[in-house]
Tab-separated table of C-alpha atoms in Angstrom:
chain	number	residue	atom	x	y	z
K	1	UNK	CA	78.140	170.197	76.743
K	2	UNK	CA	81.162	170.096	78.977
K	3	UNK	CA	80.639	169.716	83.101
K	4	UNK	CA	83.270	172.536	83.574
K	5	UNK	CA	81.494	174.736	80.787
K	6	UNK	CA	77.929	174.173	82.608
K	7	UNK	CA	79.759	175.675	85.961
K	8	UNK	CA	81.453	178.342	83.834
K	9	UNK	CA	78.189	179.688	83.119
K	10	UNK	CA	76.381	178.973	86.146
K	11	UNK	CA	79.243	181.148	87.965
K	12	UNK	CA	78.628	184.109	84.852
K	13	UNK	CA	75.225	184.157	85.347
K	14	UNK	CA	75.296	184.201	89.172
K	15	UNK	CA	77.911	187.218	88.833
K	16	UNK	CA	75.766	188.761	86.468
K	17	UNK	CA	72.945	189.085	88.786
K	18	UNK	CA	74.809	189.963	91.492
K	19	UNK	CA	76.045	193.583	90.009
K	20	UNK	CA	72.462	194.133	88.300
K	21	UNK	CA	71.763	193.892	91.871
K	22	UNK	CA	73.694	196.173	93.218
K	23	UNK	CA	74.063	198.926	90.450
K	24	UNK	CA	69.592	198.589	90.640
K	25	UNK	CA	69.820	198.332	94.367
K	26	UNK	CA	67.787	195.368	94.137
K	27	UNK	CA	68.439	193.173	97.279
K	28	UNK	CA	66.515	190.053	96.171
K	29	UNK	CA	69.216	190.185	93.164
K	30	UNK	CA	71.828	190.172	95.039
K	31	UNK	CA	70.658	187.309	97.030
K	32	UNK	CA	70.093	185.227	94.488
K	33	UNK	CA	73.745	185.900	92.693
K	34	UNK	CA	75.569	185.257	95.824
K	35	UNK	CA	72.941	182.020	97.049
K	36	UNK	CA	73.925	180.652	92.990
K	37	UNK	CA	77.324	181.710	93.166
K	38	UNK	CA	77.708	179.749	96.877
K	39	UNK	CA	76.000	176.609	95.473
K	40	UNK	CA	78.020	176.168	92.187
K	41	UNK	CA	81.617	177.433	93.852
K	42	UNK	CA	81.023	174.450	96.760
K	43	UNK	CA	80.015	172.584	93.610
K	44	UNK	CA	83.364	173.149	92.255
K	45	UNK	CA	85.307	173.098	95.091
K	46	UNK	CA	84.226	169.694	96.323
K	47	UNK	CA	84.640	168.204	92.713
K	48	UNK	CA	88.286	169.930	92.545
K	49	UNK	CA	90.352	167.395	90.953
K	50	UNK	CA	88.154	166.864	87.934
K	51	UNK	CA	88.399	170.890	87.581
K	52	UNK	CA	90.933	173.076	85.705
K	53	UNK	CA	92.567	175.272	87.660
K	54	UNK	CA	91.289	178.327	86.562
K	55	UNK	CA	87.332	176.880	87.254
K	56	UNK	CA	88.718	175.984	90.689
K	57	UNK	CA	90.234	179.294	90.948
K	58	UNK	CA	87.543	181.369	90.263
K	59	UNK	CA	84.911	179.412	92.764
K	60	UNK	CA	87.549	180.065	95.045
K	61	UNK	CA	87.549	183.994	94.454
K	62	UNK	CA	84.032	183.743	94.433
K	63	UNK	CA	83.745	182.341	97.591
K	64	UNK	CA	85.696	184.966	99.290
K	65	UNK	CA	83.139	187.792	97.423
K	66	UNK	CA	80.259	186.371	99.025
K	67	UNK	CA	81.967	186.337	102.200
K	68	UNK	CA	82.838	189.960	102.001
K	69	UNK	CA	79.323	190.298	101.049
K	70	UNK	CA	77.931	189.108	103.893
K	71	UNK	CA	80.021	191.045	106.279
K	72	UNK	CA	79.193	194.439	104.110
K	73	UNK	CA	82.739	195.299	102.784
């Protein structure tokens, strides 16, 4: 299996956890979506040129939603 598939999924999963979260109003959920989704989009971002574009795009985007996450918007 493919690096940039393995992050791909990693990032799914994370996302996947996060809304479980927050449609269950689980807070430990959430946690752990945003904590994996921080860990694999630094992953991604500091491994950027041996990314596609859309992989680096995404960590980007999901970057930004834990950000907004942590300041409750």
């Amino acid at each position: 299996m493919d690096k940039r598939q393995i992050t791909n999924y990693v990032n799914f999963t994370a996302l996947i956890c996060y809304i479980i979260g927050r449609i269950l109003n689980m807070s430990i959920l959430c946690w752990i979506g945003l904590a994996i989704m921080t860990l694999s989009s630094i992953w991604t971002i500091i491994h950027w040129k041996e990314n596609d574009k859309m992989s680096n795009y995404i960590s980007v985007a999901f970057l930004v939603l834990v950000g907004l996450s942590l300041f409750g918007l």
